[in-house]
PDB file of C-alpha atoms in Angstrom:
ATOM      1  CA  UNK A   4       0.000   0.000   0.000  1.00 89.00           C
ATOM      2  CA  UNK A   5       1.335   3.403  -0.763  1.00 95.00           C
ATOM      3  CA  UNK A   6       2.492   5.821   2.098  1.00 97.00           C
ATOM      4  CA  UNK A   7       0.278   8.775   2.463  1.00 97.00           C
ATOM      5  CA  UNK A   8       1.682  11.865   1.774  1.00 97.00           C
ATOM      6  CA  UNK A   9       0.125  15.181   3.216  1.00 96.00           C
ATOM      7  CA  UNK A  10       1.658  18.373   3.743  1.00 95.00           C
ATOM      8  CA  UNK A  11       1.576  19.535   7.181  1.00 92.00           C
ATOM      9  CA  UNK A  12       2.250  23.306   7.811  1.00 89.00           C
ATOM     10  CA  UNK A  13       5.944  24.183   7.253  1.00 91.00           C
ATOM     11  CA  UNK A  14       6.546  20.131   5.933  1.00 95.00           C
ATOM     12  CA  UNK A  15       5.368  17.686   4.202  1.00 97.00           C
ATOM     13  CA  UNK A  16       4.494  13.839   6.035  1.00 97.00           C
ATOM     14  CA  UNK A  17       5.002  10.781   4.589  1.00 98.00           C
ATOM     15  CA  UNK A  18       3.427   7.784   6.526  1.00 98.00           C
ATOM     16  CA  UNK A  19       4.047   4.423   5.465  1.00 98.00           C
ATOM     17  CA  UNK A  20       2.327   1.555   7.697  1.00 98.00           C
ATOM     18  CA  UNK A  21       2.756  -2.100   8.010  1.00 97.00           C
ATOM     19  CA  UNK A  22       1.186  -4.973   9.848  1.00 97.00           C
ATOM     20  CA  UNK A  23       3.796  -7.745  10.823  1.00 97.00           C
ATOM     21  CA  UNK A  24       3.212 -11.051  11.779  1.00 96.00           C
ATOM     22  CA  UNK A  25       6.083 -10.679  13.713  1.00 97.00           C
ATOM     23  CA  UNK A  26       6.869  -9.687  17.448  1.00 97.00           C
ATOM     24  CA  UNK A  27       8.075  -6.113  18.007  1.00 98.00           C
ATOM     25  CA  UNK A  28      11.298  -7.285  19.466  1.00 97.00           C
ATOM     26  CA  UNK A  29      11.899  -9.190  16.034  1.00 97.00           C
ATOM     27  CA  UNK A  30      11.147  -5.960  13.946  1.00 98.00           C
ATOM     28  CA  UNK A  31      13.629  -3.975  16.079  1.00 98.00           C
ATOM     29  CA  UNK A  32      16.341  -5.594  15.732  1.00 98.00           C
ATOM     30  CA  UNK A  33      16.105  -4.825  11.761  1.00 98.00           C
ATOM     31  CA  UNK A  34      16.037  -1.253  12.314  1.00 98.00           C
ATOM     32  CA  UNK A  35      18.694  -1.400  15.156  1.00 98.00           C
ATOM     33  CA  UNK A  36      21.029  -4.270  14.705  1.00 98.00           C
ATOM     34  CA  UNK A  37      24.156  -3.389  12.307  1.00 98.00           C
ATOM     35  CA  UNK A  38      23.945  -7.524  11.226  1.00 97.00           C
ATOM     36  CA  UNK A  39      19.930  -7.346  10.302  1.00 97.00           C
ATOM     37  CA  UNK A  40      20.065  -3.643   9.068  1.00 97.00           C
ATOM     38  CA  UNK A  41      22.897  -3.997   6.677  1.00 96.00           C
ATOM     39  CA  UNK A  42      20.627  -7.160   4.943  1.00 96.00           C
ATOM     40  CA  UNK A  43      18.099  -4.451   3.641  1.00 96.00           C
ATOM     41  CA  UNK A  44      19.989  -1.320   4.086  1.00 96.00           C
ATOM     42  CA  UNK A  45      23.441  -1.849   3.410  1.00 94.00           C
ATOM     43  CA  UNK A  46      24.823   1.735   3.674  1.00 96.00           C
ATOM     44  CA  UNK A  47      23.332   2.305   7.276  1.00 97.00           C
ATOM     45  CA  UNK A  48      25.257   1.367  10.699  1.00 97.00           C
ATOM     46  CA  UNK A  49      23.960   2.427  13.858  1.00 97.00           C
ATOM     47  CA  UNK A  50      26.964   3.607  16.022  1.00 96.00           C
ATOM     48  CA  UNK A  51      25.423   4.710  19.040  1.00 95.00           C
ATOM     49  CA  UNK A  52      22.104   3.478  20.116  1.00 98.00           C
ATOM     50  CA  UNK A  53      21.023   6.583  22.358  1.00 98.00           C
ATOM     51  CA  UNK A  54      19.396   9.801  21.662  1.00 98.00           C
ATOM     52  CA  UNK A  55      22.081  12.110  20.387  1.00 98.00           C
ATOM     53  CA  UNK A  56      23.933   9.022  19.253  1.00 98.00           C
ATOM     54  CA  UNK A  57      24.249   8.374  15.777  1.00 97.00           C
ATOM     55  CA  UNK A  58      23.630   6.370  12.690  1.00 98.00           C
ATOM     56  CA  UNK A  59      25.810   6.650   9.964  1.00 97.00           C
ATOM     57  CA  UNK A  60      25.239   6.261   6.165  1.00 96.00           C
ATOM     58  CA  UNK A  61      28.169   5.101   3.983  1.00 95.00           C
ATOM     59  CA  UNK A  62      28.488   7.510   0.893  1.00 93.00           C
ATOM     60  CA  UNK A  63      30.739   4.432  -0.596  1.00 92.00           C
ATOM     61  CA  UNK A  64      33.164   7.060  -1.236  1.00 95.00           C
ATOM     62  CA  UNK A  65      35.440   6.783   2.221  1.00 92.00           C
ATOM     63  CA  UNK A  66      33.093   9.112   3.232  1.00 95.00           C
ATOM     64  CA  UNK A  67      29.770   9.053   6.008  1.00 95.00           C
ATOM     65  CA  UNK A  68      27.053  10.931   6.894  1.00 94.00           C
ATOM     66  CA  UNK A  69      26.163  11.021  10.460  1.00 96.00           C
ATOM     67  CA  UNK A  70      22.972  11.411  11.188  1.00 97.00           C
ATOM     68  CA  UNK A  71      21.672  12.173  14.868  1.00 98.00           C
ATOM     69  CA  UNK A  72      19.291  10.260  17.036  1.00 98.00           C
ATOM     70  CA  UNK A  73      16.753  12.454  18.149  1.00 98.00           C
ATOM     71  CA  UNK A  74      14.544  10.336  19.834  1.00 98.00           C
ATOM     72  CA  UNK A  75      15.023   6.237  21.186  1.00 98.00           C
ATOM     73  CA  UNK A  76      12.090   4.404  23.026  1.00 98.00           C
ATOM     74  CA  UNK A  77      13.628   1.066  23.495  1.00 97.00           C
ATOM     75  CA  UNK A  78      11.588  -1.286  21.034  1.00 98.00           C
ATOM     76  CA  UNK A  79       8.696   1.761  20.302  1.00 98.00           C
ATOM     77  CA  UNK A  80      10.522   4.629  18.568  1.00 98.00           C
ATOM     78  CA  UNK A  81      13.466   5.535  16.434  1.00 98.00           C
ATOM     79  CA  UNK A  82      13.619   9.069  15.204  1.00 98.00           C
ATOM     80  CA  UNK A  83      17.142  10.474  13.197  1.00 98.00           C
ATOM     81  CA  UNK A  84      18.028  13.110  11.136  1.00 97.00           C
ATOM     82  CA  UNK A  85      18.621  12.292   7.350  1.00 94.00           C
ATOM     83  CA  UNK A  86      20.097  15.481   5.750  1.00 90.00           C
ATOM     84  CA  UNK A  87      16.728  17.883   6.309  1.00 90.00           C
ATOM     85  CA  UNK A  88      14.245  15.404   6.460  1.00 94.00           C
ATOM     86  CA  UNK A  89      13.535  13.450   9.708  1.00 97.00           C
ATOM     87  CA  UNK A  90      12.965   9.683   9.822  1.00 98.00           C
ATOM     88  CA  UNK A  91      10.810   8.294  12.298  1.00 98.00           C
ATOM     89  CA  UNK A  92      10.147   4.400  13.055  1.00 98.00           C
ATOM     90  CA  UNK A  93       7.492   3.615  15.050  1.00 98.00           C
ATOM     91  CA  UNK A  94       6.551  -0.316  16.586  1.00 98.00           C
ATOM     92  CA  UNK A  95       3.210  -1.197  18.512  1.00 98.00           C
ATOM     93  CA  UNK A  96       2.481  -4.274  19.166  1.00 97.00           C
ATOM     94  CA  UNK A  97      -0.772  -5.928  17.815  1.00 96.00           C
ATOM     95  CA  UNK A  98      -2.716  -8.965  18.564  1.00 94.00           C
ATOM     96  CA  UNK A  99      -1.663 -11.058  15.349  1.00 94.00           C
ATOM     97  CA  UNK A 100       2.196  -9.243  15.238  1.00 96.00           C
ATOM     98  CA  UNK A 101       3.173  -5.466  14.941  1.00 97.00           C
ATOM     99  CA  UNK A 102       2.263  -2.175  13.269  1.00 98.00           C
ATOM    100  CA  UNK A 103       5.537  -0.923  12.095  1.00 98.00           C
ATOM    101  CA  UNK A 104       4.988   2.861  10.841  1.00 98.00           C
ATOM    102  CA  UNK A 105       7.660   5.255   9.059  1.00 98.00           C
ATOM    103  CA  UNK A 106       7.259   8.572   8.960  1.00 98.00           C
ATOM    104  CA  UNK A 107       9.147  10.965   6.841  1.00 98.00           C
ATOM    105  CA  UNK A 108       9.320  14.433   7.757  1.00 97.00           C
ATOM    106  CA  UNK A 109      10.114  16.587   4.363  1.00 97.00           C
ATOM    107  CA  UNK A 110      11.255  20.139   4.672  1.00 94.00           C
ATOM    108  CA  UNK A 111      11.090  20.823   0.929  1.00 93.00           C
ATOM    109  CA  UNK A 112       9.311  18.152  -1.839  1.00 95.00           C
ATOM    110  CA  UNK A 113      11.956  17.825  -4.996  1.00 94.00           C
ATOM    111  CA  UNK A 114      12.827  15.959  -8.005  1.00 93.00           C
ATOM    112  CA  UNK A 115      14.101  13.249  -5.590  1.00 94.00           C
ATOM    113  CA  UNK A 116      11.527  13.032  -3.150  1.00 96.00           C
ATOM    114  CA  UNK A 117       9.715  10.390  -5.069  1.00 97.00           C
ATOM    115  CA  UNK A 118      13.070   8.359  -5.780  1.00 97.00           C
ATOM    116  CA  UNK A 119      13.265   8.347  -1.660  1.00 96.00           C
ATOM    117  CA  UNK A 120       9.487   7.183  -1.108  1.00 98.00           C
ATOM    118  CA  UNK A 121      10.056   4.647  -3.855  1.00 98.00           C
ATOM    119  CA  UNK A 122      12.915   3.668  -1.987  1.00 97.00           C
ATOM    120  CA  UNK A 123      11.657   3.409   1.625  1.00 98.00           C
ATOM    121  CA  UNK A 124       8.420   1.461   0.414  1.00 98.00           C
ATOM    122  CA  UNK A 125      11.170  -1.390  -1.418  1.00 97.00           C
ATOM    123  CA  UNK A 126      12.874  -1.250   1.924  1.00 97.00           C
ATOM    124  CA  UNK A 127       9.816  -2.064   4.289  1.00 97.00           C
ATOM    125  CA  UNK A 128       8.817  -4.691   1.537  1.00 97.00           C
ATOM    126  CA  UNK A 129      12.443  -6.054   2.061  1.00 97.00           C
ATOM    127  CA  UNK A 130      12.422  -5.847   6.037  1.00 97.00           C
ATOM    128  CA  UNK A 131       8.983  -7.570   5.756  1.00 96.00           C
ATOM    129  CA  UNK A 132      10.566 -10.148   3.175  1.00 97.00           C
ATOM    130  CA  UNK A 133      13.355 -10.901   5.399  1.00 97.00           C
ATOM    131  CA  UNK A 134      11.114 -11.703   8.531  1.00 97.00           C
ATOM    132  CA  UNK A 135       9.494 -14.144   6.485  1.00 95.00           C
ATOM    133  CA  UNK A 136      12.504 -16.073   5.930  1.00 96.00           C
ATOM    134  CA  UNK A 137      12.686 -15.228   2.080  1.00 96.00           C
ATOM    135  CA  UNK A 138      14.069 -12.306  -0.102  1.00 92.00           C
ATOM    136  CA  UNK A 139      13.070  -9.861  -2.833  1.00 94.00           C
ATOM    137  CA  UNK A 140      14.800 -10.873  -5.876  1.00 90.00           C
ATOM    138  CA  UNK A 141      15.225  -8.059  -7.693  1.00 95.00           C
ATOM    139  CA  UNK A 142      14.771  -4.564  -5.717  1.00 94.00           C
ATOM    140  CA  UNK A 143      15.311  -2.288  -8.775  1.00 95.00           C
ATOM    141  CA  UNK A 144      12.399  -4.049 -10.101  1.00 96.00           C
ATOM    142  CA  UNK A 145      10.328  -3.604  -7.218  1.00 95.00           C
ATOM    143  CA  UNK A 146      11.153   0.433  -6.815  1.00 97.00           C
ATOM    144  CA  UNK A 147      10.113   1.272 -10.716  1.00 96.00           C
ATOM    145  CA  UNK A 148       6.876  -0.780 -10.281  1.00 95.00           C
ATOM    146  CA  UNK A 149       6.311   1.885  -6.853  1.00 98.00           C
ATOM    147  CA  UNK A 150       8.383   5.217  -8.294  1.00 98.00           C
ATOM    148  CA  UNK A 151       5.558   6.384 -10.759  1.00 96.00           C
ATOM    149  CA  UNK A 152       2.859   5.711  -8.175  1.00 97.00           C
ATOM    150  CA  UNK A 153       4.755   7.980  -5.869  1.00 98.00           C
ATOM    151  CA  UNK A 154       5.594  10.238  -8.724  1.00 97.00           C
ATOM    152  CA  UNK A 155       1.711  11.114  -9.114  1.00 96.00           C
ATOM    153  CA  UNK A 156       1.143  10.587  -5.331  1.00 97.00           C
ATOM    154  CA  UNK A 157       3.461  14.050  -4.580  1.00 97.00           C
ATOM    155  CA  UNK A 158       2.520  15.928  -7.363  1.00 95.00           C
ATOM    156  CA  UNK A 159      -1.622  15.504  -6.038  1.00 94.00           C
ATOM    157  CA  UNK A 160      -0.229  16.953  -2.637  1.00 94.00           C
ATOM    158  CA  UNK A 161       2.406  19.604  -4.260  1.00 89.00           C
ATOM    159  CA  UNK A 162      -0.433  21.100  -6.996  1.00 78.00           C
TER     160      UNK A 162
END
């Protein structure tokens, strides 16, 4: 299902929601451990689990970006900086699994923002994958099947 996309009064929201059948402890550890996260997000590391801490994102040019932690419940909430925008997991648990939710805080929409929403909707279909014991096979596939969609999706919220 596509993230909604609204725009919110100095920003623009996207909100991308999942149901798991998984346990929110399971679902963490994707988003936290360097092992699990580098399976469906190979540039990211965290480095220090804390708020203020940070998560870095290999450029794959000897170079990172750091990004900050701005806000850490323990198996409920990670929040970092990325560049301008703001990323924001969220975990509840549910009677059948977990409601995983990713929000995107956008300070400015641009010819990339669709690229990015493309690209966070592969990821959560790759976390989700994962969980389930298989694997997407091709991901480039998978984010020009969802890029147009959110091509169309920011430009009904933009005009």
């Amino acid at each position: 299902m596509l993230a909604k996309i609204e725009k919110a009064e100095n920003q623009y929201i996207a909100r991308f929601e999942r149901h798991l059948k998984h346990s929110v402890h399971d679902v963490w550890s994707y988003l936290t451990e360097n092992e699990k996260l580098a399976k469906w997000f190979p540039e990211l590391s965290v480095d220090e689990l804390r708020e203020g801490g940070i998560i870095k994102f290999d450029m794959r040019n000897g170079t990172f970006l750091e990004m900050t932690i701005t806000e850490l419940k323990m198996h409920a909430v990670l929040e970092y900086t990325w560049g301008e925008t703001i990323v924001r997991f969220e975990l509840s648990e549910e009677s059948s699994g977990c409601q995983l939710v990713l929000v995107e805080k956008i300070s400015k929409i641009t010819d990339h923002t669709p690229r990015d929403l493309a690209g966070w909707h592969v990821c959560l279909d790759v976390v989700e994958a994962l969980l389930a014991g298989t694997t997407i096979e091709s991901r480039r596939e998978e984010w020009n099947k969802w890029y147009e969609k959110y091509v169309e999706a920011v430009n009904k919220v933009v005009n």
